[in-house]
Tab-separated table of C-alpha atoms in Angstrom:
chain	number	residue	atom	x	y	z
A	1	MET	CA	-0.531	-113.726	-21.362
A	2	ARG	CA	1.404	-116.127	-19.136
A	3	THR	CA	3.699	-118.512	-20.947
A	4	THR	CA	5.187	-121.905	-20.263
A	5	GLY	CA	7.821	-121.676	-22.955
A	6	THR	CA	8.884	-119.853	-26.102
A	7	GLY	CA	7.115	-122.292	-28.403
A	8	HIS	CA	3.839	-121.989	-26.528
A	9	PHE	CA	4.124	-118.193	-26.517
A	10	LYS	CA	4.684	-118.013	-30.291
A	11	SER	CA	1.836	-120.420	-30.959
A	12	GLY	CA	-0.534	-118.451	-28.724
A	13	LEU	CA	0.593	-115.197	-30.306
A	14	GLN	CA	-0.115	-116.433	-33.819
A	15	LEU	CA	-3.565	-117.738	-32.864
A	16	GLY	CA	-4.368	-114.554	-30.986
A	17	MET	CA	-3.355	-112.388	-33.911
A	18	LEU	CA	-5.532	-114.360	-36.306
A	19	ALA	CA	-8.478	-113.977	-33.932
A	20	LEU	CA	-7.844	-110.253	-33.561
A	21	LEU	CA	-7.612	-109.738	-37.300
A	22	ALA	CA	-10.869	-111.615	-37.814
A	23	LEU	CA	-12.557	-109.550	-35.092
A	24	CYS	CA	-11.362	-106.248	-36.500
A	25	VAL	CA	-12.300	-107.204	-40.034
A	26	GLY	CA	-15.788	-108.015	-38.801
A	27	PHE	CA	-16.043	-104.653	-37.058
A	28	ILE	CA	-14.729	-102.539	-39.886
A	29	GLY	CA	-16.260	-104.168	-42.974
A	30	GLY	CA	-16.392	-102.856	-46.525
A	31	ALA	CA	-13.352	-101.600	-48.383
A	32	GLU	CA	-11.274	-101.233	-45.223
A	33	ALA	CA	-11.814	-104.878	-44.354
A	34	GLN	CA	-10.545	-105.865	-47.769
A	35	THR	CA	-7.262	-104.066	-47.143
A	36	THR	CA	-6.604	-106.054	-43.959
A	37	THR	CA	-6.013	-109.149	-46.080
A	38	GLN	CA	-2.870	-107.443	-47.379
A	39	MET	CA	-0.120	-107.503	-44.791
A	40	ALA	CA	1.525	-104.148	-44.181
A	41	ALA	CA	5.232	-103.902	-44.888
A	42	LEU	CA	7.401	-103.923	-41.797
A	43	PRO	CA	8.697	-100.531	-40.646
A	44	ALA	CA	12.350	-99.603	-40.860
A	45	THR	CA	14.595	-100.566	-37.970
A	46	THR	CA	15.333	-97.611	-35.713
A	47	VAL	CA	17.015	-96.868	-32.388
A	48	GLY	CA	14.883	-97.356	-29.284
A	49	LEU	CA	14.554	-95.118	-26.257
A	50	THR	CA	17.029	-95.566	-23.418
A	51	PRO	CA	15.317	-95.813	-20.004
A	52	GLY	CA	17.051	-94.069	-17.136
A	53	ALA	CA	16.607	-93.793	-13.390
A	54	ALA	CA	13.421	-94.501	-11.466
A	55	ALA	CA	10.664	-91.921	-11.925
A	56	LYS	CA	7.528	-91.053	-9.990
A	57	PRO	CA	4.382	-92.302	-11.734
A	58	ILE	CA	1.380	-90.149	-12.558
A	59	LEU	CA	-1.031	-90.277	-9.597
A	60	ALA	CA	-3.919	-91.283	-11.853
A	61	TRP	CA	-1.897	-94.327	-13.024
A	62	THR	CA	-1.484	-95.446	-9.400
A	63	GLU	CA	-5.228	-95.142	-8.876
A	64	PHE	CA	-5.882	-97.014	-12.126
A	65	CYS	CA	-3.684	-99.899	-10.979
A	66	GLN	CA	-5.636	-100.140	-7.742
A	67	SER	CA	-8.870	-100.421	-9.722
A	68	TYR	CA	-7.511	-102.601	-12.547
A	69	PRO	CA	-4.588	-104.589	-11.095
A	70	ALA	CA	-4.548	-107.053	-14.001
A	71	GLU	CA	-3.887	-104.189	-16.412
A	72	CYS	CA	-0.730	-103.188	-14.545
A	73	ALA	CA	0.599	-106.677	-13.814
A	74	PHE	CA	3.257	-108.168	-16.027
A	75	ASP	CA	5.003	-111.487	-16.391
A	76	ARG	CA	8.792	-111.445	-16.100
A	77	ASP	CA	8.889	-114.503	-18.341
A	78	GLU	CA	7.300	-112.596	-21.207
A	79	PRO	CA	9.558	-111.247	-23.955
A	80	ALA	CA	10.793	-107.718	-23.334
A	81	ARG	CA	10.422	-106.958	-27.057
A	82	ILE	CA	7.795	-107.720	-29.654
A	83	ALA	CA	9.186	-109.716	-32.570
A	84	LEU	CA	7.501	-107.957	-35.472
A	85	THR	CA	6.131	-109.884	-38.439
A	86	PRO	CA	3.989	-108.428	-41.233
A	87	ALA	CA	0.884	-109.976	-39.642
A	88	ILE	CA	1.640	-108.592	-36.175
A	89	TRP	CA	2.482	-105.158	-37.576
A	90	SER	CA	-0.765	-105.108	-39.569
A	91	SER	CA	-2.716	-105.964	-36.427
A	92	ILE	CA	-1.017	-103.204	-34.439
A	93	VAL	CA	-1.843	-100.633	-37.118
A	94	LEU	CA	-5.419	-101.894	-37.325
A	95	VAL	CA	-6.005	-101.756	-33.562
A	96	ASN	CA	-4.587	-98.232	-33.370
A	97	ARG	CA	-6.888	-97.046	-36.150
A	98	ARG	CA	-9.928	-98.933	-34.866
A	99	VAL	CA	-9.741	-97.558	-31.315
A	100	ASN	CA	-9.035	-94.044	-32.556
A	101	ARG	CA	-12.201	-94.153	-34.650
A	102	THR	CA	-14.386	-95.822	-32.039
A	103	ILE	CA	-13.755	-93.855	-28.840
A	104	GLU	CA	-15.252	-90.391	-28.449
A	105	PRO	CA	-12.565	-87.950	-27.258
A	106	ILE	CA	-13.442	-86.044	-24.099
A	107	THR	CA	-11.376	-84.565	-21.287
A	108	ASP	CA	-11.566	-86.120	-17.845
A	109	GLN	CA	-12.788	-82.790	-16.475
A	110	ASP	CA	-15.778	-82.852	-18.825
A	111	HIS	CA	-16.240	-86.596	-18.500
A	112	TRP	CA	-15.796	-87.179	-14.777
A	113	GLY	CA	-15.513	-83.731	-13.241
A	114	ARG	CA	-11.890	-84.279	-12.226
A	115	PRO	CA	-8.570	-83.313	-13.856
A	116	ASP	CA	-7.186	-86.792	-14.543
A	117	ARG	CA	-8.624	-90.287	-14.391
A	118	TRP	CA	-7.262	-93.349	-16.194
A	119	ASP	CA	-9.632	-96.081	-17.299
A	120	LEU	CA	-10.534	-98.271	-20.281
A	121	ALA	CA	-13.124	-96.061	-21.979
A	122	GLU	CA	-15.758	-98.617	-21.055
A	123	ASP	CA	-18.566	-96.169	-21.803
A	124	GLY	CA	-17.147	-95.411	-25.258
A	125	ALA	CA	-15.516	-92.096	-24.359
A	126	GLY	CA	-12.184	-91.042	-22.910
A	127	ASP	CA	-9.035	-88.997	-23.249
A	128	CYS	CA	-5.516	-89.867	-24.367
A	129	GLU	CA	-4.514	-92.490	-21.791
A	130	ASP	CA	-7.870	-94.278	-22.044
A	131	PHE	CA	-7.342	-94.795	-25.778
A	132	GLN	CA	-3.896	-96.282	-25.183
A	133	LEU	CA	-4.977	-98.510	-22.289
A	134	LEU	CA	-7.737	-99.978	-24.428
A	135	LYS	CA	-5.296	-100.603	-27.277
A	136	ARG	CA	-2.946	-102.389	-24.911
A	137	ARG	CA	-5.756	-104.552	-23.531
A	138	MET	CA	-6.758	-105.577	-27.058
A	139	LEU	CA	-3.215	-106.333	-28.145
A	140	ALA	CA	-2.442	-108.225	-24.934
A	141	ALA	CA	-5.617	-110.276	-25.400
A	142	ALA	CA	-4.358	-111.110	-28.878
A	143	GLY	CA	-1.087	-112.416	-27.455
A	144	LEU	CA	1.391	-109.538	-27.541
A	145	PRO	CA	3.576	-109.400	-24.419
A	146	ARG	CA	2.279	-106.754	-22.033
A	147	ARG	CA	5.835	-106.295	-20.779
A	148	ALA	CA	6.746	-104.855	-24.190
A	149	MET	CA	3.824	-102.402	-24.243
A	150	ARG	CA	4.468	-99.533	-21.861
A	151	MET	CA	2.307	-96.536	-21.021
A	152	THR	CA	4.367	-93.415	-21.606
A	153	VAL	CA	4.098	-89.755	-20.565
A	154	VAL	CA	5.214	-87.076	-23.021
A	155	ILE	CA	4.942	-83.350	-23.573
A	156	ASP	CA	3.015	-82.806	-26.794
A	157	GLU	CA	3.109	-80.154	-29.508
A	158	LYS	CA	1.005	-77.835	-27.313
A	159	GLY	CA	3.383	-78.123	-24.370
A	160	GLU	CA	0.819	-80.205	-22.471
A	161	GLY	CA	1.013	-83.563	-20.718
A	162	HIS	CA	-0.055	-86.418	-22.991
A	163	ALA	CA	-0.087	-90.227	-22.787
A	164	VAL	CA	0.934	-92.609	-25.560
A	165	LEU	CA	1.628	-96.333	-25.735
A	166	THR	CA	5.184	-97.389	-26.525
A	167	LEU	CA	5.662	-100.741	-28.240
A	168	ILE	CA	9.176	-101.981	-27.609
A	169	THR	CA	10.040	-104.116	-30.631
A	170	ASP	CA	12.973	-105.782	-32.293
A	171	ARG	CA	12.867	-102.936	-34.839
A	172	GLY	CA	12.868	-100.082	-32.309
A	173	ASP	CA	10.285	-98.280	-30.173
A	174	TYR	CA	7.014	-97.425	-31.912
A	175	ILE	CA	4.234	-95.179	-30.623
A	176	LEU	CA	0.466	-95.701	-30.600
A	177	ASP	CA	-1.308	-92.371	-30.252
A	178	ASN	CA	-4.904	-91.180	-30.427
A	179	LYS	CA	-3.830	-88.042	-32.312
A	180	THR	CA	-2.802	-89.979	-35.406
A	181	ASN	CA	-3.539	-93.298	-37.050
A	182	ALA	CA	0.111	-93.605	-38.061
A	183	VAL	CA	2.244	-95.850	-35.851
A	184	MET	CA	5.511	-93.941	-35.786
A	185	PRO	CA	9.024	-94.347	-34.387
A	186	TRP	CA	9.239	-92.421	-31.129
A	187	HIS	CA	11.722	-89.871	-32.502
A	188	GLU	CA	9.363	-88.865	-35.339
A	189	THR	CA	6.464	-87.874	-33.078
A	190	GLY	CA	7.856	-84.456	-32.155
A	191	TYR	CA	7.096	-85.149	-28.484
A	192	VAL	CA	9.386	-84.714	-25.489
A	193	PHE	CA	9.534	-88.106	-23.788
A	194	ILE	CA	9.354	-87.837	-20.012
A	195	LYS	CA	8.878	-91.315	-18.517
A	196	ARG	CA	7.226	-94.684	-18.996
A	197	GLU	CA	6.341	-97.848	-17.132
A	198	GLY	CA	9.390	-99.953	-16.409
A	199	GLN	CA	9.837	-103.501	-17.672
A	200	ASP	CA	11.171	-105.130	-14.533
A	201	ALA	CA	8.906	-103.909	-11.752
A	202	LEU	CA	5.621	-102.121	-11.064
A	203	ALA	CA	7.395	-98.771	-11.351
A	204	TRP	CA	8.272	-96.049	-13.830
A	205	VAL	CA	11.564	-94.999	-15.398
A	206	SER	CA	12.765	-91.656	-16.710
A	207	LEU	CA	13.245	-91.064	-20.435
A	208	GLY	CA	15.285	-87.916	-20.068
A	209	GLY	CA	12.608	-85.219	-20.306
A	210	ALA	CA	13.396	-82.181	-18.166
A	211	SER	CA	10.130	-81.919	-16.258
A	212	SER	CA	7.089	-84.103	-15.735
A	213	PRO	CA	3.460	-83.036	-16.094
A	214	VAL	CA	1.204	-83.686	-13.143
A	215	THR	CA	-1.583	-85.000	-15.395
A	216	THR	CA	-2.100	-86.343	-18.911
A	217	ALA	CA	-5.456	-84.690	-19.304
A	218	ASN	CA	-5.747	-83.559	-22.906
A	219	ARG	CA	-7.866	-85.353	-25.473
C-alpha cells in the first residue's frame, strides 16, 4: 500500500485489518468465527534476524517477479517493521491458519511438471512458497507494509529447501509457515535460515546459512 504520511498509513491499516477480519470471519464461520472476536495476546519480544551480504535469489523467484511484478515491488516509504497490536496479531494468525487450511498441498513437479515454480495458488493448490505468497498478498491488501513481509529460504527439518514468510515486527521476526498454524519466532522453528528478500532493493540478503538450496520445492 502506498502512503502519503504516517497518519494515513495507520488509518488505512486499521480499516484494512477490520475488513480482513470481517472477511475471514465470514469464510470460517461457526465456533472458529466466534473466537476471532477475542483478540490474541501479543507475542513476547524477541531478537530479530540480522541480514548480511547480498545473496543470489532463487531462480523461480526471479521468474515469479517477471510474471507478478506488483508482488515483488515495495515502497521505500513504507515502515520497515510492523507495529504489532492485538488486532493486527490476531489477523496475522487468522490468515496463516486460513490459507493453510484452504490450499491443497502439492509439489511443483506433480502440479506443473517442473521442479520449482512460484505463484499465488490461484487454482487452489500449491507448495510452500505459494502458501506464503498468498498470505503476503492478503496481509498487504489489508494494509500491512509489504516491505516488512519478506519471502525467506530455509533448510527444513528434512534437510530440504523450504520457503516461509518472515514478518519483521517491532517485537522481533515472526514466521508464517504452511507446516504449522503457529506463528513462531524465527529461532523456534528449528530451521536453518539461508536468505530472504532485502528491504531496500529488489534483491536478496544472506541470513548466515552455510549453503543455499537451488529450489524450495517441498510441500
